[in-house]
CSV table of N, CA and C in Angstrom, one decimal:
chain,number,residue,atom,x,y,z
A,1,MET,N,-43.8,24.9,7.3
A,1,MET,CA,-43.6,26.0,8.2
A,1,MET,C,-43.0,27.2,7.4
A,2,ALA,N,-43.5,28.4,7.7
A,2,ALA,CA,-43.0,29.5,7.0
A,2,ALA,C,-41.7,30.0,7.6
A,3,ASP,N,-40.9,30.8,6.9
A,3,ASP,CA,-39.6,31.2,7.4
A,3,ASP,C,-39.8,32.0,8.7
A,4,THR,N,-40.9,32.7,8.8
A,4,THR,CA,-41.0,33.6,10.0
A,4,THR,C,-41.6,32.9,11.2
A,5,GLU,N,-42.1,31.7,11.0
A,5,GLU,CA,-42.6,31.0,12.2
A,5,GLU,C,-41.5,30.4,13.0
A,6,LYS,N,-41.8,30.3,14.3
A,6,LYS,CA,-40.9,29.7,15.2
A,6,LYS,C,-41.1,28.2,15.3
A,7,PRO,N,-40.1,27.3,15.2
A,7,PRO,CA,-40.3,25.9,15.3
A,7,PRO,C,-40.9,25.5,16.6
A,8,ASP,N,-41.7,24.4,16.6
A,8,ASP,CA,-42.2,24.0,17.9
A,8,ASP,C,-41.2,23.0,18.5
A,9,ALA,N,-41.5,22.6,19.7
A,9,ALA,CA,-40.6,21.8,20.6
A,9,ALA,C,-40.2,20.5,19.9
A,10,SER,N,-41.1,19.9,19.1
A,10,SER,CA,-40.8,18.6,18.5
A,10,SER,C,-39.7,18.7,17.5
A,11,ASP,N,-39.5,19.9,16.9
A,11,ASP,CA,-38.4,20.2,15.9
A,11,ASP,C,-37.0,20.4,16.6
A,12,ASN,N,-37.0,20.5,17.9
A,12,ASN,CA,-35.7,20.8,18.6
A,12,ASN,C,-35.0,19.6,19.1
A,13,LYS,N,-35.2,18.4,18.5
A,13,LYS,CA,-34.5,17.2,19.0
A,13,LYS,C,-33.1,17.3,18.5
A,14,PRO,N,-32.1,16.8,19.3
A,14,PRO,CA,-30.7,16.8,18.8
A,14,PRO,C,-30.6,15.8,17.7
A,15,HIS,N,-29.6,16.1,16.8
A,15,HIS,CA,-29.3,15.2,15.7
A,15,HIS,C,-28.9,13.9,16.3
A,16,PRO,N,-29.3,12.8,15.7
A,16,PRO,CA,-28.9,11.5,16.3
A,16,PRO,C,-27.4,11.2,16.3
A,17,HIS,N,-26.6,11.8,15.4
A,17,HIS,CA,-25.2,11.6,15.4
A,17,HIS,C,-24.4,12.6,16.2
A,18,LEU,N,-25.1,13.5,16.9
A,18,LEU,CA,-24.4,14.6,17.6
A,18,LEU,C,-23.5,14.2,18.7
A,19,ASN,N,-23.8,13.1,19.4
A,19,ASN,CA,-23.0,12.7,20.6
A,19,ASN,C,-22.1,11.5,20.2
A,20,THR,N,-22.0,11.1,19.0
A,20,THR,CA,-21.2,10.0,18.7
A,20,THR,C,-19.8,10.4,18.4
A,21,ASP,N,-18.8,9.6,18.7
A,21,ASP,CA,-17.4,9.9,18.4
A,21,ASP,C,-17.2,9.8,16.9
A,22,VAL,N,-16.5,10.8,16.3
A,22,VAL,CA,-16.3,10.8,14.9
A,22,VAL,C,-15.4,9.6,14.5
A,23,GLU,N,-14.4,9.3,15.2
A,23,GLU,CA,-13.4,8.3,14.8
A,23,GLU,C,-14.0,6.9,15.2
A,24,HIS,N,-14.7,6.8,16.3
A,24,HIS,CA,-15.2,5.5,16.7
A,24,HIS,C,-16.7,5.6,16.9
A,25,SER,N,-17.4,5.2,15.8
A,25,SER,CA,-18.9,5.1,15.9
A,25,SER,C,-19.2,3.9,16.7
A,26,SER,N,-20.4,3.4,16.5
A,26,SER,CA,-20.8,2.2,17.3
A,26,SER,C,-19.9,1.0,17.0
A,27,GLY,N,-19.6,0.3,18.1
A,27,GLY,CA,-18.6,-0.8,18.0
A,27,GLY,C,-18.9,-1.8,17.0
A,28,GLU,N,-20.1,-2.3,16.9
A,28,GLU,CA,-20.4,-3.3,15.9
A,28,GLU,C,-20.3,-2.8,14.5
A,29,ASN,N,-20.8,-1.7,14.3
A,29,ASN,CA,-20.7,-1.1,12.9
A,29,ASN,C,-19.3,-0.8,12.5
A,30,GLN,N,-18.5,-0.3,13.5
A,30,GLN,CA,-17.1,0.0,13.2
A,30,GLN,C,-16.3,-1.3,12.9
A,31,SER,N,-16.5,-2.4,13.6
A,31,SER,CA,-15.7,-3.6,13.4
A,31,SER,C,-16.1,-4.2,12.0
A,32,ALA,N,-17.3,-4.1,11.6
A,32,ALA,CA,-17.8,-4.5,10.3
A,32,ALA,C,-17.1,-3.7,9.2
A,33,LYS,N,-17.0,-2.4,9.4
A,33,LYS,CA,-16.4,-1.6,8.4
A,33,LYS,C,-14.9,-1.9,8.3
A,34,GLU,N,-14.2,-2.1,9.5
A,34,GLU,CA,-12.8,-2.5,9.4
A,34,GLU,C,-12.5,-3.8,8.8
A,35,ALA,N,-13.4,-4.7,8.9
A,35,ALA,CA,-13.3,-6.1,8.3
A,35,ALA,C,-13.3,-5.9,6.8
A,36,ASN,N,-14.0,-5.0,6.3
A,36,ASN,CA,-14.2,-4.8,4.8
A,36,ASN,C,-13.2,-3.8,4.3
A,37,ASP,N,-12.5,-3.1,5.1
A,37,ASP,CA,-11.6,-2.0,4.7
A,37,ASP,C,-10.2,-2.7,4.4
A,38,PRO,N,-9.7,-2.6,3.1
A,38,PRO,CA,-8.4,-3.2,2.7
A,38,PRO,C,-7.3,-2.4,3.3
A,39,ASN,N,-7.5,-1.2,3.8
A,39,ASN,CA,-6.4,-0.4,4.3
A,39,ASN,C,-6.2,-0.6,5.8
A,40,VAL,N,-7.0,-1.3,6.5
A,40,VAL,CA,-6.8,-1.6,7.9
A,40,VAL,C,-6.0,-2.9,8.1
A,41,VAL,N,-4.9,-2.7,8.8
A,41,VAL,CA,-3.9,-3.8,9.0
A,41,VAL,C,-4.0,-4.2,10.5
A,42,ASP,N,-4.1,-5.5,10.7
A,42,ASP,CA,-4.2,-6.0,12.1
A,42,ASP,C,-3.3,-7.3,12.1
A,43,PHE,N,-2.4,-7.3,13.1
A,43,PHE,CA,-1.5,-8.5,13.2
A,43,PHE,C,-1.9,-9.4,14.3
A,44,ASP,N,-1.9,-10.7,14.1
A,44,ASP,CA,-2.4,-11.6,15.1
A,44,ASP,C,-1.5,-11.7,16.3
A,45,ARG,N,-0.2,-11.6,16.2
A,45,ARG,CA,0.6,-11.8,17.4
A,45,ARG,C,2.0,-11.1,17.1
A,46,PRO,N,2.8,-10.9,18.1
A,46,PRO,CA,4.0,-10.1,17.9
A,46,PRO,C,5.0,-10.8,16.9
A,47,ASP,N,4.9,-12.1,16.7
A,47,ASP,CA,5.8,-12.7,15.8
A,47,ASP,C,5.1,-13.1,14.4
A,48,ASP,N,4.1,-12.3,14.1
A,48,ASP,CA,3.3,-12.5,12.9
A,48,ASP,C,4.3,-12.3,11.7
A,49,PRO,N,4.4,-13.2,10.8
A,49,PRO,CA,5.3,-13.0,9.6
A,49,PRO,C,4.9,-12.0,8.7
A,50,GLU,N,3.6,-11.6,8.7
A,50,GLU,CA,3.1,-10.5,7.8
A,50,GLU,C,3.5,-9.2,8.3
A,51,ASN,N,3.9,-9.0,9.6
A,51,ASN,CA,4.2,-7.8,10.2
A,51,ASN,C,5.6,-7.3,9.6
A,52,PRO,N,5.7,-6.2,9.0
A,52,PRO,CA,7.0,-5.8,8.4
A,52,PRO,C,8.1,-5.7,9.4
A,53,MET,N,7.8,-5.5,10.7
A,53,MET,CA,8.8,-5.4,11.7
A,53,MET,C,9.5,-6.8,11.8
A,54,ASN,N,8.8,-7.9,11.4
A,54,ASN,CA,9.4,-9.2,11.5
A,54,ASN,C,10.0,-9.7,10.2
A,55,TRP,N,10.0,-8.9,9.2
A,55,TRP,CA,10.6,-9.4,7.9
A,55,TRP,C,12.1,-9.6,8.0
A,56,SER,N,12.6,-10.5,7.2
A,56,SER,CA,14.0,-10.7,7.1
A,56,SER,C,14.7,-9.5,6.5
A,57,THR,N,16.0,-9.3,6.6
A,57,THR,CA,16.7,-8.2,6.0
A,57,THR,C,16.5,-8.3,4.5
A,58,ALA,N,16.5,-9.5,3.9
A,58,ALA,CA,16.4,-9.6,2.5
A,58,ALA,C,15.0,-9.1,2.0
A,59,ASN,N,14.0,-9.5,2.7
A,59,ASN,CA,12.6,-9.0,2.4
A,59,ASN,C,12.5,-7.5,2.5
A,60,LYS,N,13.1,-6.9,3.5
A,60,LYS,CA,13.1,-5.5,3.7
A,60,LYS,C,13.8,-4.8,2.6
A,61,THR,N,15.0,-5.3,2.2
A,61,THR,CA,15.8,-4.8,1.1
A,61,THR,C,15.1,-4.8,-0.2
A,62,VAL,N,14.5,-5.9,-0.5
A,62,VAL,CA,13.7,-6.1,-1.8
A,62,VAL,C,12.5,-5.1,-1.8
A,63,ALA,N,11.8,-5.0,-0.7
A,63,ALA,CA,10.7,-4.0,-0.6
A,63,ALA,C,11.2,-2.6,-0.8
A,64,ILE,N,12.3,-2.2,-0.2
A,64,ILE,CA,12.8,-0.9,-0.3
A,64,ILE,C,13.2,-0.6,-1.8
A,65,ALA,N,13.9,-1.6,-2.4
A,65,ALA,CA,14.3,-1.5,-3.8
A,65,ALA,C,13.2,-1.3,-4.7
A,66,ILE,N,12.1,-2.1,-4.5
A,66,ILE,CA,10.9,-2.0,-5.4
A,66,ILE,C,10.3,-0.7,-5.3
A,67,VAL,N,10.1,-0.3,-4.0
A,67,VAL,CA,9.4,1.0,-3.8
A,67,VAL,C,10.3,2.2,-4.4
A,68,SER,N,11.6,2.1,-4.2
A,68,SER,CA,12.5,3.1,-4.7
A,68,SER,C,12.4,3.2,-6.3
A,69,MET,N,12.4,2.0,-6.9
A,69,MET,CA,12.4,2.0,-8.4
A,69,MET,C,11.0,2.6,-8.9
A,70,MET,N,9.9,2.2,-8.2
A,70,MET,CA,8.7,2.7,-8.6
A,70,MET,C,8.6,4.2,-8.4
A,71,THR,N,9.2,4.7,-7.3
A,71,THR,CA,9.2,6.1,-7.1
A,71,THR,C,10.0,6.9,-8.1
A,72,MET,N,11.2,6.3,-8.5
A,72,MET,CA,12.0,6.9,-9.5
A,72,MET,C,11.3,7.0,-10.8
A,73,LEU,N,10.7,5.9,-11.2
A,73,LEU,CA,10.1,5.8,-12.5
A,73,LEU,C,8.8,6.7,-12.6
A,74,SER,N,8.2,6.9,-11.5
A,74,SER,CA,7.0,7.8,-11.5
A,74,SER,C,7.4,9.2,-11.5
A,75,MET,N,8.6,9.6,-11.2
A,75,MET,CA,9.0,11.0,-11.2
A,75,MET,C,9.3,11.5,-12.6
A,76,ALA,N,9.6,10.6,-13.5
A,76,ALA,CA,10.0,11.0,-14.9
A,76,ALA,C,8.8,10.8,-15.8
A,77,SER,N,8.4,11.8,-16.5
A,77,SER,CA,7.3,11.7,-17.5
A,77,SER,C,7.9,11.5,-18.9
A,78,GLN,N,7.1,11.1,-19.8
A,78,GLN,CA,7.6,11.0,-21.2
A,78,GLN,C,8.1,12.3,-21.7
A,79,GLY,N,9.3,12.2,-22.3
A,79,GLY,CA,9.9,13.4,-22.8
A,79,GLY,C,10.8,14.2,-21.8
A,80,ASP,N,10.8,13.8,-20.5
A,80,ASP,CA,11.7,14.4,-19.6
A,80,ASP,C,13.1,14.0,-19.8
A,81,VAL,N,14.0,14.9,-19.5
A,81,VAL,CA,15.5,14.6,-19.6
A,81,VAL,C,16.0,14.4,-18.2
A,82,VAL,N,16.5,13.2,-18.0
A,82,VAL,CA,17.0,12.8,-16.7
A,82,VAL,C,18.6,12.8,-16.8
A,83,GLN,N,19.2,13.6,-16.0
A,83,GLN,CA,20.6,13.8,-16.1
A,83,GLN,C,21.3,13.7,-14.8
A,84,VAL,N,22.4,13.0,-14.7
A,84,VAL,CA,23.2,12.9,-13.5
A,84,VAL,C,24.6,13.5,-13.8
A,85,ASN,N,25.0,14.5,-13.0
A,85,ASN,CA,26.2,15.2,-13.3
A,85,ASN,C,27.2,14.9,-12.2
A,86,LYS,N,28.2,14.0,-12.5
A,86,LYS,CA,29.2,13.7,-11.5
A,86,LYS,C,30.3,14.8,-11.4
A,87,ASN,N,30.3,15.7,-12.4
A,87,ASN,CA,31.2,16.9,-12.3
A,87,ASN,C,31.1,17.6,-11.0
A,88,VAL,N,29.8,17.8,-10.6
A,88,VAL,CA,29.6,18.6,-9.4
A,88,VAL,C,30.2,18.0,-8.2
A,89,MET,N,30.1,16.6,-8.1
A,89,MET,CA,30.7,15.9,-7.0
A,89,MET,C,32.2,16.0,-7.0
A,90,HIS,N,32.8,16.0,-8.1
A,90,HIS,CA,34.3,16.0,-8.2
A,90,HIS,C,34.9,17.4,-8.2
A,91,ARG,N,34.0,18.4,-8.0
A,91,ARG,CA,34.5,19.8,-7.9
A,91,ARG,C,34.1,20.4,-6.6
A,92,ASP,N,33.9,19.6,-5.6
A,92,ASP,CA,33.5,20.1,-4.3
A,92,ASP,C,34.7,20.7,-3.6
A,93,LYS,N,34.6,22.0,-3.4
A,93,LYS,CA,35.7,22.8,-2.8
A,93,LYS,C,36.0,22.4,-1.3
A,94,ASP,N,35.0,21.8,-0.6
A,94,ASP,CA,35.2,21.3,0.7
A,94,ASP,C,36.2,20.1,0.7
A,95,VAL,N,36.2,19.4,-0.3
A,95,VAL,CA,37.1,18.2,-0.4
A,95,VAL,C,38.4,18.5,-1.1
A,96,TRP,N,38.4,19.3,-2.2
A,96,TRP,CA,39.5,19.5,-3.1
A,96,TRP,C,40.2,20.8,-2.9
A,97,GLY,N,39.6,21.7,-2.1
A,97,GLY,CA,40.2,23.0,-1.9
A,97,GLY,C,39.6,24.1,-2.9
A,98,GLU,N,40.1,25.3,-2.8
A,98,GLU,CA,39.5,26.4,-3.6
A,98,GLU,C,39.8,26.2,-5.1
A,99,ASP,N,40.9,25.5,-5.4
A,99,ASP,CA,41.2,25.3,-6.8
A,99,ASP,C,40.6,24.0,-7.4
A,100,ALA,N,39.5,23.6,-6.9
A,100,ALA,CA,38.9,22.3,-7.3
A,100,ALA,C,38.5,22.3,-8.8
A,101,ASP,N,38.3,23.5,-9.4
A,101,ASP,CA,37.9,23.5,-10.8
A,101,ASP,C,39.1,23.3,-11.7
A,102,GLU,N,40.3,23.4,-11.2
A,102,GLU,CA,41.5,23.2,-12.0
A,102,GLU,C,42.0,21.7,-11.9
A,103,PHE,N,42.5,21.2,-13.1
A,103,PHE,CA,43.0,19.8,-13.0
A,103,PHE,C,44.5,19.9,-12.6
A,104,LYS,N,44.8,19.2,-11.5
A,104,LYS,CA,46.1,19.1,-10.9
A,104,LYS,C,46.4,17.7,-10.6
A,105,SER,N,47.4,17.1,-11.4
A,105,SER,CA,47.6,15.7,-11.2
A,105,SER,C,48.3,15.4,-9.9
A,106,GLU,N,49.0,16.4,-9.3
A,106,GLU,CA,49.6,16.1,-8.0
A,106,GLU,C,48.6,15.8,-6.9
A,107,ARG,N,47.4,16.1,-7.1
A,107,ARG,CA,46.3,15.8,-6.0
A,107,ARG,C,46.3,14.4,-5.7
A,108,TRP,N,46.6,13.5,-6.7
A,108,TRP,CA,46.4,12.1,-6.5
A,108,TRP,C,47.7,11.4,-6.2
A,109,LEU,N,48.8,12.1,-6.1
A,109,LEU,CA,50.1,11.5,-5.7
A,109,LEU,C,50.0,11.0,-4.2
A,110,GLY,N,50.3,9.8,-4.0
A,110,GLY,CA,50.3,9.3,-2.7
A,110,GLY,C,48.9,8.8,-2.2
A,111,LEU,N,47.9,9.0,-2.9
A,111,LEU,CA,46.6,8.6,-2.5
A,111,LEU,C,46.3,7.2,-3.0
A,112,ARG,N,45.5,6.5,-2.2
A,112,ARG,CA,45.1,5.2,-2.7
A,112,ARG,C,44.1,5.4,-3.8
A,113,PRO,N,44.2,4.5,-4.8
A,113,PRO,CA,43.3,4.7,-6.0
A,113,PRO,C,41.8,4.7,-5.5
A,114,TYR,N,41.1,5.6,-6.1
A,114,TYR,CA,39.7,5.8,-5.8
A,114,TYR,C,39.3,6.2,-4.3
A,115,TRP,N,40.3,6.5,-3.6
A,115,TRP,CA,40.1,6.9,-2.2
A,115,TRP,C,39.3,8.2,-2.0
A,116,ASP,N,39.7,9.2,-2.7
A,116,ASP,CA,39.0,10.5,-2.7
A,116,ASP,C,38.4,10.8,-4.0
A,117,PHE,N,38.4,9.9,-4.9
A,117,PHE,CA,38.0,10.1,-6.3
A,117,PHE,C,36.5,10.3,-6.4
A,118,VAL,N,35.8,9.2,-6.1
A,118,VAL,CA,34.3,9.1,-6.4
A,118,VAL,C,33.6,8.9,-5.1
A,119,PRO,N,32.6,9.7,-4.8
A,119,PRO,CA,31.8,9.5,-3.6
A,119,PRO,C,31.2,8.1,-3.7
A,120,LEU,N,31.1,7.5,-2.5
A,120,LEU,CA,30.6,6.1,-2.3
A,120,LEU,C,31.8,5.1,-2.4
A,121,SER,N,32.9,5.4,-3.0
A,121,SER,CA,34.0,4.5,-3.1
A,121,SER,C,35.0,4.5,-2.1
A,122,GLY,N,35.2,5.6,-1.3
A,122,GLY,CA,36.2,5.6,-0.3
A,122,GLY,C,36.3,7.0,0.3
A,123,GLY,N,37.2,7.1,1.2
A,123,GLY,CA,37.4,8.4,1.8
A,123,GLY,C,36.4,8.9,2.8
A,124,PRO,N,36.3,10.2,3.0
A,124,PRO,CA,35.3,10.7,4.0
A,124,PRO,C,33.9,10.5,3.6
A,125,ARG,N,33.6,10.3,2.4
A,125,ARG,CA,32.2,10.1,1.9
A,125,ARG,C,31.9,8.6,1.7
A,126,ARG,N,32.7,7.7,2.2
A,126,ARG,CA,32.4,6.3,1.9
A,126,ARG,C,31.1,5.9,2.5
A,127,TYR,N,30.3,5.2,1.8
A,127,TYR,CA,29.0,4.8,2.2
A,127,TYR,C,29.1,3.3,2.6
A,128,PRO,N,28.6,2.9,3.8
A,128,PRO,CA,28.8,1.5,4.2
A,128,PRO,C,28.2,0.5,3.3
A,129,ALA,N,27.2,0.8,2.6
A,129,ALA,CA,26.6,-0.2,1.7
A,129,ALA,C,26.9,0.1,0.2
A,130,GLN,N,28.1,0.6,-0.1
A,130,GLN,CA,28.4,1.0,-1.4
A,130,GLN,C,28.2,0.0,-2.5
A,131,LEU,N,28.5,-1.3,-2.2
A,131,LEU,CA,28.3,-2.3,-3.3
A,131,LEU,C,26.8,-2.5,-3.5
A,132,LEU,N,26.0,-2.5,-2.5
A,132,LEU,CA,24.6,-2.6,-2.7
A,132,LEU,C,24.0,-1.4,-3.5
A,133,VAL,N,24.5,-0.2,-3.1
A,133,VAL,CA,24.0,1.0,-3.8
A,133,VAL,C,24.4,1.0,-5.3
A,134,THR,N,25.6,0.7,-5.6
A,134,THR,CA,26.0,0.6,-7.0
A,134,THR,C,25.3,-0.5,-7.8
A,135,THR,N,25.1,-1.6,-7.1
A,135,THR,CA,24.4,-2.8,-7.8
A,135,THR,C,23.0,-2.4,-8.1
A,136,GLU,N,22.3,-1.8,-7.1
A,136,GLU,CA,20.9,-1.4,-7.3
A,136,GLU,C,20.8,-0.3,-8.3
A,137,ALA,N,21.7,0.6,-8.4
A,137,ALA,CA,21.7,1.7,-9.4
A,137,ALA,C,21.9,1.1,-10.8
A,138,SER,N,22.8,0.1,-10.9
A,138,SER,CA,23.0,-0.6,-12.2
A,138,SER,C,21.7,-1.3,-12.6
A,139,HIS,N,21.1,-2.0,-11.6
A,139,HIS,CA,19.9,-2.8,-11.8
A,139,HIS,C,18.8,-1.8,-12.3
A,140,VAL,N,18.6,-0.7,-11.7
A,140,VAL,CA,17.6,0.3,-12.0
A,140,VAL,C,17.8,0.7,-13.5
A,141,VAL,N,19.0,1.1,-13.8
A,141,VAL,CA,19.3,1.6,-15.2
A,141,VAL,C,19.0,0.4,-16.2
A,142,ALA,N,19.4,-0.8,-15.9
A,142,ALA,CA,19.2,-1.9,-16.8
A,142,ALA,C,17.7,-2.2,-17.0
A,143,ARG,N,17.0,-2.2,-15.9
A,143,ARG,CA,15.5,-2.5,-16.0
A,143,ARG,C,14.8,-1.4,-16.7
A,144,PHE,N,15.3,-0.2,-16.5
A,144,PHE,CA,14.7,1.0,-17.2
A,144,PHE,C,14.9,0.8,-18.7
A,145,CYS,N,16.1,0.5,-19.1
A,145,CYS,CA,16.3,0.3,-20.5
A,145,CYS,C,15.6,-0.9,-21.1
A,146,GLN,N,15.4,-2.0,-20.3
A,146,GLN,CA,14.6,-3.1,-20.8
A,146,GLN,C,13.2,-2.8,-21.0
A,147,ARG,N,12.6,-1.8,-20.3
A,147,ARG,CA,11.2,-1.4,-20.5
A,147,ARG,C,11.0,-0.4,-21.6
A,148,CYS,N,12.1,-0.1,-22.3
A,148,CYS,CA,12.0,0.9,-23.4
A,148,CYS,C,12.1,0.3,-24.7
A,149,LYS,N,11.3,0.8,-25.6
A,149,LYS,CA,11.4,0.3,-27.0
A,149,LYS,C,12.7,0.9,-27.7
A,150,ALA,N,13.0,2.1,-27.3
A,150,ALA,CA,14.2,2.7,-27.9
A,150,ALA,C,14.8,3.8,-27.0
A,151,VAL,N,16.1,3.9,-27.0
A,151,VAL,CA,16.8,4.9,-26.3
A,151,VAL,C,17.6,5.6,-27.4
A,152,GLU,N,17.3,6.9,-27.6
A,152,GLU,CA,17.9,7.6,-28.7
A,152,GLU,C,18.8,8.7,-28.2
A,153,ASN,N,20.0,8.9,-28.8
A,153,ASN,CA,20.9,9.9,-28.5
A,153,ASN,C,20.4,11.3,-29.0
A,154,ARG,N,20.3,12.2,-28.2
A,154,ARG,CA,19.8,13.6,-28.6
A,154,ARG,C,20.9,14.6,-28.5
A,155,ASP,N,22.1,14.2,-28.4
A,155,ASP,CA,23.2,15.1,-28.4
A,155,ASP,C,23.7,15.4,-29.8
A,156,VAL,N,23.5,16.6,-30.3
A,156,VAL,CA,23.9,16.9,-31.7
A,156,VAL,C,25.4,16.8,-31.9
A,157,ASN,N,26.2,17.0,-30.8
A,157,ASN,CA,27.7,16.9,-31.0
A,157,ASN,C,28.2,15.5,-30.8
A,158,GLY,N,27.4,14.6,-30.5
A,158,GLY,CA,28.0,13.2,-30.2
A,158,GLY,C,28.7,13.2,-28.9
A,159,TYR,N,29.4,12.1,-28.7
A,159,TYR,CA,30.2,11.9,-27.4
A,159,TYR,C,31.5,12.7,-27.5
A,160,VAL,N,31.7,13.6,-26.6
A,160,VAL,CA,32.9,14.4,-26.5
A,160,VAL,C,33.5,14.2,-25.1
A,161,PRO,N,34.5,13.3,-25.0
A,161,PRO,CA,35.0,13.0,-23.6
A,161,PRO,C,35.8,14.2,-23.1
A,162,ILE,N,35.8,14.4,-21.8
A,162,ILE,CA,36.6,15.3,-21.1
A,162,ILE,C,37.3,14.7,-19.9
A,163,MET,N,38.4,15.2,-19.5
A,163,MET,CA,39.2,14.6,-18.4
A,163,MET,C,38.6,15.0,-17.1
A,164,ARG,N,38.0,14.0,-16.4
A,164,ARG,CA,37.5,14.1,-15.1
A,164,ARG,C,37.9,12.9,-14.3
A,165,ALA,N,37.2,12.7,-13.2
A,165,ALA,CA,37.5,11.5,-12.4
A,165,ALA,C,37.2,10.2,-13.1
A,166,GLY,N,36.2,10.2,-13.9
A,166,GLY,CA,35.8,9.1,-14.7
A,166,GLY,C,35.4,9.6,-16.1
A,167,PRO,N,35.0,8.7,-17.0
A,167,PRO,CA,34.7,9.1,-18.4
A,167,PRO,C,33.4,10.0,-18.3
A,168,VAL,N,33.5,11.2,-18.8
A,168,VAL,CA,32.4,12.2,-18.8
A,168,VAL,C,32.2,12.8,-20.1
A,169,ASP,N,31.0,12.9,-20.6
A,169,ASP,CA,30.7,13.6,-21.8
A,169,ASP,C,30.6,15.0,-21.5
A,170,SER,N,31.3,15.8,-22.3
A,170,SER,CA,31.3,17.3,-22.1
A,170,SER,C,29.9,17.9,-22.1
A,171,ASN,N,29.0,17.3,-22.8
A,171,ASN,CA,27.6,17.9,-22.8
A,171,ASN,C,26.6,17.2,-21.9
A,172,GLY,N,27.1,16.2,-21.1
A,172,GLY,CA,26.1,15.4,-20.3
A,172,GLY,C,25.5,14.4,-21.2
A,173,VAL,N,24.6,13.6,-20.6
A,173,VAL,CA,23.9,12.6,-21.4
A,173,VAL,C,22.5,13.1,-21.7
A,174,LYS,N,22.3,13.3,-23.0
A,174,LYS,CA,21.0,13.8,-23.5
A,174,LYS,C,20.4,12.7,-24.4
A,175,ILE,N,19.4,12.1,-23.9
A,175,ILE,CA,18.7,11.0,-24.5
A,175,ILE,C,17.2,11.2,-24.6
A,176,ALA,N,16.6,10.5,-25.5
A,176,ALA,CA,15.1,10.4,-25.6
A,176,ALA,C,14.7,8.9,-25.4
A,177,VAL,N,13.7,8.7,-24.6
A,177,VAL,CA,13.3,7.3,-24.3
A,177,VAL,C,11.9,7.1,-24.9
A,178,THR,N,11.7,6.0,-25.6
A,178,THR,CA,10.4,5.6,-26.2
A,178,THR,C,9.9,4.4,-25.3
A,179,PRO,N,8.8,4.6,-24.6
A,179,PRO,CA,8.3,3.5,-23.8
A,179,PRO,C,7.7,2.4,-24.7
A,180,VAL,N,7.6,1.2,-24.1
A,180,VAL,CA,7.1,0.1,-24.8
A,180,VAL,C,5.6,0.3,-25.0
């Protein structure tokens, strides 16, 4: 048919998929697709042990830890510098006042040890699961180091300690990691 010709009535049929629901096509075809789709999850009953809502606390904790570790490891690429600076936490003016940058030993007179020192250990910032958090953080660092062929110090000045709430390198931690 030429571009200028008008189509005849037989060409005006609606498209066969025009009236079908986009999300739910024919029932038989859809159920066959779902059976083969690995991303479709269906639970047999409310107490199905495969349902994450029915997992024990231990299973949920392990799943969260694994996903968290994978997320953390995927964020750092080869050659990236990963640095945690506790100085910032210990110089919070909301906790220590306007003179938080100055060292004053009288701040700690009469305080319980570590009560206002380190976030997660006590005081207004105490985290209910602090032992779990510190254990998981230690585990992540240990597993990260186990998966490395080498961890190299990249600080040209070496370790220079400074007086803070805990042992702190004045330059931060500058390392290079060689993957296995």
